[in-house]
Amino acid sequence: GAVVSQHPSWVICKSGTSVKIECRSLDFQATTMFWYRQFPKQSLMLMATSNEGSKATYEQGVEKDKFLINHASLTLSTLTVTSAHPEDSSFYICSASPEPNWSSGNTIYFGEGSWLTVV
Amino acid sequence: GESVGLHLPTLSVQEGDNSIINCAYSNSASDYFIWYKQESGKGPQFIIDIRSNMDKRQGQRVTVLLNKTVKHLSLQIAATQPGDSAVYFCAEENPGSQGNLIFGKGTKLSVKP
């Protein structure tokens, strides 16, 4: 079945540094990918929509200069947390879909998530 | 269930019993809904979905019910097993934005052996 892979699964970085998280669709192409953030014991919150070949669309309250998104190819989107602070520590999850038009069925695939801890 | 502060509502059931997890969604224009299971430290795992032109859909051991009148979604798990223990989220697709999901608050299911 379709697989979305995230890397790294776990990362610890120092406050003030930047960290990049990759989201890859392994066996399909995705013009759109989505980035979510999840704090402990909370739900997933959409951060931004990553669009291949164009700028990402950010949700209200998400700083685009802090969370840089690059969707350079149809199989890869990256999220870079710049000048990370401890409050950025969270679980970051991406999703992607191989189909431009929806039909009933499992067409949205999630990555396994990336744990970021900023110390 | 309703979430209070940062605490997920919890449903505790005995192994072999049926489980019912409820969810309220926000947008009456939403027409695609999905239930996900999330185990600790992992990404969401698809369970079952339903479109707004249906009010019930069955899968293997799971059934999703949709009540559009009151904007309510439920997930029924038959013969609940210890492996079903996880957090369950409902999600509605943001109308007009394919793939853009709005997640509910989540319910933690604990299955007692």
GROMACS .gro file of C-alpha atoms in nm:
model
  232
    1GLY     CA    1   0.000   0.000   0.000
    2ALA     CA    2   0.094   0.364  -0.021
    3VAL     CA    3   0.352   0.478   0.229
    4VAL     CA    4   0.454   0.815   0.360
    5SER     CA    5   0.787   0.827   0.533
    6GLN     CA    6   0.920   1.088   0.770
    7HIS     CA    7   1.279   1.148   0.873
    8PRO     CA    8   1.408   1.181   1.133
    9SER     CA    9   1.176   1.002   1.373
   10TRP     CA   10   1.343   1.166   1.670
   11VAL     CA   11   1.557   1.475   1.689
   12ILE     CA   12   1.701   1.678   1.973
   13CYS     CA   13   1.841   2.019   1.896
   14LYS     CA   14   1.976   2.312   2.088
   15SER     CA   15   1.771   2.626   2.132
   16GLY     CA   16   1.843   2.872   1.855
   17THR     CA   17   1.940   2.616   1.595
   18SER     CA   18   1.736   2.498   1.298
   19VAL     CA   19   1.617   2.148   1.224
   20LYS     CA   20   1.478   1.998   0.905
   21ILE     CA   21   1.215   1.727   0.887
   22GLU     CA   22   1.152   1.540   0.564
   23CYS     CA   23   0.827   1.390   0.438
   24ARG     CA   24   0.844   1.152   0.144
   25SER     CA   25   0.577   0.971  -0.048
   26LEU     CA   26   0.749   0.644  -0.131
   27ASP     CA   27   0.535   0.497  -0.405
   28PHE     CA   28   0.318   0.776  -0.534
   29GLN     CA   29   0.344   1.138  -0.634
   30ALA     CA   30   0.181   1.407  -0.428
   31THR     CA   31   0.132   1.762  -0.546
   32THR     CA   32   0.002   1.851  -0.204
   33MET     CA   33   0.124   1.747   0.138
   34PHE     CA   34   0.010   1.863   0.477
   35TRP     CA   35   0.204   1.934   0.795
   36TYR     CA   36   0.044   1.890   1.136
   37ARG     CA   37   0.170   1.951   1.487
   38GLN     CA   38   0.057   1.758   1.789
   39PHE     CA   39   0.131   1.843   2.150
   40PRO     CA   40   0.108   1.571   2.416
   41LYS     CA   41  -0.245   1.458   2.488
   42GLN     CA   42  -0.384   1.692   2.227
   43SER     CA   43  -0.519   1.656   1.880
   44LEU     CA   44  -0.345   1.719   1.550
   45MET     CA   45  -0.349   2.077   1.433
   46LEU     CA   46  -0.285   2.165   1.072
   47MET     CA   47   0.010   2.397   1.033
   48ALA     CA   48   0.036   2.437   0.660
   49THR     CA   49  -0.036   2.296   0.318
   50SER     CA   50   0.272   2.223   0.114
   51ASN     CA   51   0.228   2.277  -0.259
   52GLU     CA   52   0.472   2.134  -0.510
   53GLY     CA   53   0.640   2.410  -0.706
   54SER     CA   54   0.473   2.696  -0.522
   55LYS     CA   55   0.456   2.858  -0.182
   56ALA     CA   56   0.306   2.679   0.111
   57THR     CA   57  -0.024   2.793   0.256
   58TYR     CA   58  -0.004   2.852   0.630
   59GLU     CA   59  -0.285   2.829   0.882
   60GLN     CA   60  -0.370   3.127   1.093
   61GLY     CA   61  -0.125   3.177   1.375
   62VAL     CA   62   0.156   2.974   1.218
   63GLU     CA   63   0.467   3.179   1.146
   64LYS     CA   64   0.581   3.114   0.792
   65ASP     CA   65   0.927   3.254   0.859
   66LYS     CA   66   0.974   3.018   1.148
   67PHE     CA   67   0.836   2.705   0.986
   68LEU     CA   68   0.984   2.698   0.640
   69ILE     CA   69   0.826   2.455   0.398
   70ASN     CA   70   0.980   2.345   0.072
   71HIS     CA   71   0.801   2.109  -0.166
   72ALA     CA   72   1.069   2.077  -0.430
   73SER     CA   73   0.952   1.755  -0.591
   74LEU     CA   74   0.638   1.547  -0.620
   75THR     CA   75   0.764   1.306  -0.356
   76LEU     CA   76   0.933   1.529  -0.100
   77SER     CA   77   0.829   1.809   0.130
   78THR     CA   78   1.051   1.946   0.404
   79LEU     CA   79   0.964   2.140   0.716
   80THR     CA   80   1.244   2.344   0.869
   81VAL     CA   81   1.196   2.478   1.219
   82THR     CA   82   1.420   2.782   1.234
   83SER     CA   83   1.567   2.930   1.551
   84ALA     CA   84   1.400   2.657   1.749
   85HIS     CA   85   1.284   2.722   2.104
   86PRO     CA   86   1.173   2.476   2.372
   87GLU     CA   87   0.810   2.564   2.305
   88ASP     CA   88   0.855   2.426   1.951
   89SER     CA   89   0.908   2.082   2.100
   90SER     CA   90   0.628   1.874   1.959
   91PHE     CA   91   0.530   1.581   1.739
   92TYR     CA   92   0.525   1.685   1.373
   93ILE     CA   93   0.328   1.473   1.129
   94CYS     CA   94   0.284   1.498   0.755
   95SER     CA   95   0.020   1.355   0.525
   96ALA     CA   96  -0.014   1.311   0.152
   97SER     CA   97  -0.255   1.176  -0.102
   98PRO     CA   98  -0.189   1.015  -0.437
   99GLU     CA   99  -0.518   1.121  -0.591
  100PRO     CA  100  -0.624   1.462  -0.705
  101ASN     CA  101  -0.990   1.373  -0.686
  102TRP     CA  102  -1.140   1.211  -0.385
  103SER     CA  103  -1.330   0.892  -0.382
  104SER     CA  104  -1.434   0.684  -0.089
  105GLY     CA  105  -1.141   0.490   0.046
  106ASN     CA  106  -0.815   0.538   0.227
  107THR     CA  107  -0.663   0.808   0.013
  108ILE     CA  108  -0.492   1.017   0.281
  109TYR     CA  109  -0.173   0.868   0.415
  110PHE     CA  110   0.011   0.986   0.723
  111GLY     CA  111   0.376   0.961   0.805
  112GLU     CA  112   0.492   0.808   1.132
  113GLY     CA  113   0.570   1.148   1.275
  114SER     CA  114   0.883   1.321   1.396
  115TRP     CA  115   0.947   1.401   1.760
  116LEU     CA  116   1.130   1.728   1.807
  117THR     CA  117   1.280   1.818   2.142
  118VAL     CA  118   1.447   2.156   2.177
  119VAL     CA  119   1.678   2.187   2.475
  120GLY     CA  120  -1.694   1.295   2.463
  121GLU     CA  121  -1.593   1.647   2.554
  122SER     CA  122  -1.236   1.727   2.637
  123VAL     CA  123  -1.157   1.921   2.948
  124GLY     CA  124  -0.839   2.123   2.940
  125LEU     CA  125  -0.552   1.911   2.817
  126HIS     CA  126  -0.697   1.581   2.929
  127LEU     CA  127  -0.824   1.339   2.670
  128PRO     CA  128  -1.156   1.176   2.755
  129THR     CA  129  -1.104   0.811   2.828
  130LEU     CA  130  -1.323   0.515   2.753
  131SER     CA  131  -1.245   0.200   2.945
  132VAL     CA  132  -1.398  -0.129   2.830
  133GLN     CA  133  -1.359  -0.494   2.906
  134GLU     CA  134  -1.202  -0.717   2.644
  135GLY     CA  135  -1.473  -0.867   2.427
  136ASP     CA  136  -1.723  -0.589   2.487
  137ASN     CA  137  -1.829  -0.342   2.223
  138SER     CA  138  -1.693   0.012   2.226
  139ILE     CA  139  -1.862   0.327   2.107
  140ILE     CA  140  -1.658   0.642   2.056
  141ASN     CA  141  -1.838   0.965   1.978
  142CYS     CA  142  -1.738   1.279   1.798
  143ALA     CA  143  -1.904   1.608   1.715
  144TYR     CA  144  -1.796   1.792   1.405
  145SER     CA  145  -1.821   2.158   1.333
  146ASN     CA  146  -1.904   2.227   0.971
  147SER     CA  147  -2.240   2.128   0.830
  148ALA     CA  148  -2.091   2.158   0.481
  149SER     CA  149  -1.833   1.884   0.547
  150ASP     CA  150  -1.895   1.578   0.335
  151TYR     CA  151  -1.608   1.344   0.411
  152PHE     CA  152  -1.519   1.201   0.750
  153ILE     CA  153  -1.250   0.966   0.869
  154TRP     CA  154  -1.172   0.782   1.190
  155TYR     CA  155  -0.808   0.737   1.284
  156LYS     CA  156  -0.635   0.529   1.548
  157GLN     CA  157  -0.317   0.664   1.699
  158GLU     CA  158  -0.088   0.455   1.914
  159SER     CA  159   0.161   0.620   2.140
  160GLY     CA  160   0.443   0.787   1.949
  161LYS     CA  161   0.308   0.697   1.607
  162GLY     CA  162   0.124   0.868   1.327
  163PRO     CA  163  -0.251   0.829   1.274
  164GLN     CA  164  -0.368   0.504   1.121
  165PHE     CA  165  -0.676   0.498   0.898
  166ILE     CA  166  -0.967   0.294   1.032
  167ILE     CA  167  -1.274   0.377   0.828
  168ASP     CA  168  -1.429   0.665   0.640
  169ILE     CA  169  -1.773   0.779   0.536
  170ARG     CA  170  -1.922   1.034   0.301
  171SER     CA  171  -2.216   1.253   0.381
  172ASN     CA  172  -2.445   1.068   0.141
  173MET     CA  173  -2.432   0.771   0.378
  174ASP     CA  174  -2.534   0.735   0.739
  175LYS     CA  175  -2.363   0.406   0.812
  176ARG     CA  176  -2.062   0.219   0.688
  177GLN     CA  177  -1.918  -0.108   0.810
  178GLY     CA  178  -1.572  -0.246   0.805
  179GLN     CA  179  -1.407  -0.535   0.976
  180ARG     CA  180  -1.522  -0.514   1.340
  181VAL     CA  181  -1.584  -0.142   1.300
  182THR     CA  182  -1.888   0.061   1.207
  183VAL     CA  183  -1.912   0.434   1.154
  184LEU     CA  184  -2.244   0.614   1.198
  185LEU     CA  185  -2.306   0.964   1.071
  186ASN     CA  186  -2.588   1.185   1.191
  187LYS     CA  187  -2.579   1.500   0.982
  188THR     CA  188  -2.876   1.653   1.160
  189VAL     CA  189  -2.682   1.693   1.482
  190LYS     CA  190  -2.334   1.683   1.326
  191HIS     CA  191  -2.237   1.371   1.512
  192LEU     CA  192  -2.012   1.084   1.421
  193SER     CA  193  -1.957   0.762   1.608
  194LEU     CA  194  -1.721   0.469   1.581
  195GLN     CA  195  -1.832   0.132   1.703
  196ILE     CA  196  -1.577  -0.139   1.763
  197ALA     CA  197  -1.712  -0.489   1.807
  198ALA     CA  198  -1.549  -0.742   2.039
  199THR     CA  199  -1.286  -0.494   2.154
  200GLN     CA  200  -0.939  -0.639   2.192
  201PRO     CA  201  -0.635  -0.521   2.392
  202GLY     CA  202  -0.472  -0.425   2.062
  203ASP     CA  203  -0.748  -0.172   2.011
  204SER     CA  204  -0.614   0.036   2.300
  205ALA     CA  205  -0.512   0.370   2.151
  206VAL     CA  206  -0.635   0.724   2.101
  207TYR     CA  207  -0.907   0.758   1.841
  208PHE     CA  208  -0.964   1.074   1.642
  209CYS     CA  209  -1.240   1.168   1.408
  210ALA     CA  210  -1.151   1.403   1.124
  211GLU     CA  211  -1.360   1.601   0.881
  212GLU     CA  212  -1.227   1.714   0.550
  213ASN     CA  213  -1.228   2.089   0.517
  214PRO     CA  214  -1.484   2.160   0.243
  215GLY     CA  215  -1.320   2.288  -0.071
  216SER     CA  216  -0.971   2.187   0.044
  217GLN     CA  217  -0.900   1.829  -0.047
  218GLY     CA  218  -0.681   1.648   0.201
  219ASN     CA  219  -0.705   1.927   0.457
  220LEU     CA  220  -0.836   1.757   0.770
  221ILE     CA  221  -0.979   1.906   1.087
  222PHE     CA  222  -0.927   1.666   1.374
  223GLY     CA  223  -1.152   1.619   1.674
  224LYS     CA  224  -1.014   1.621   2.026
  225GLY     CA  225  -0.961   1.248   2.053
  226THR     CA  226  -1.071   0.974   2.289
  227LYS     CA  227  -0.839   0.736   2.464
  228LEU     CA  228  -0.965   0.378   2.457
  229SER     CA  229  -0.834   0.145   2.726
  230VAL     CA  230  -0.917  -0.222   2.698
  231LYS     CA  231  -0.898  -0.429   3.013
  232PRO     CA  232  -0.805  -0.793   2.965
   0.00000   0.00000   0.00000
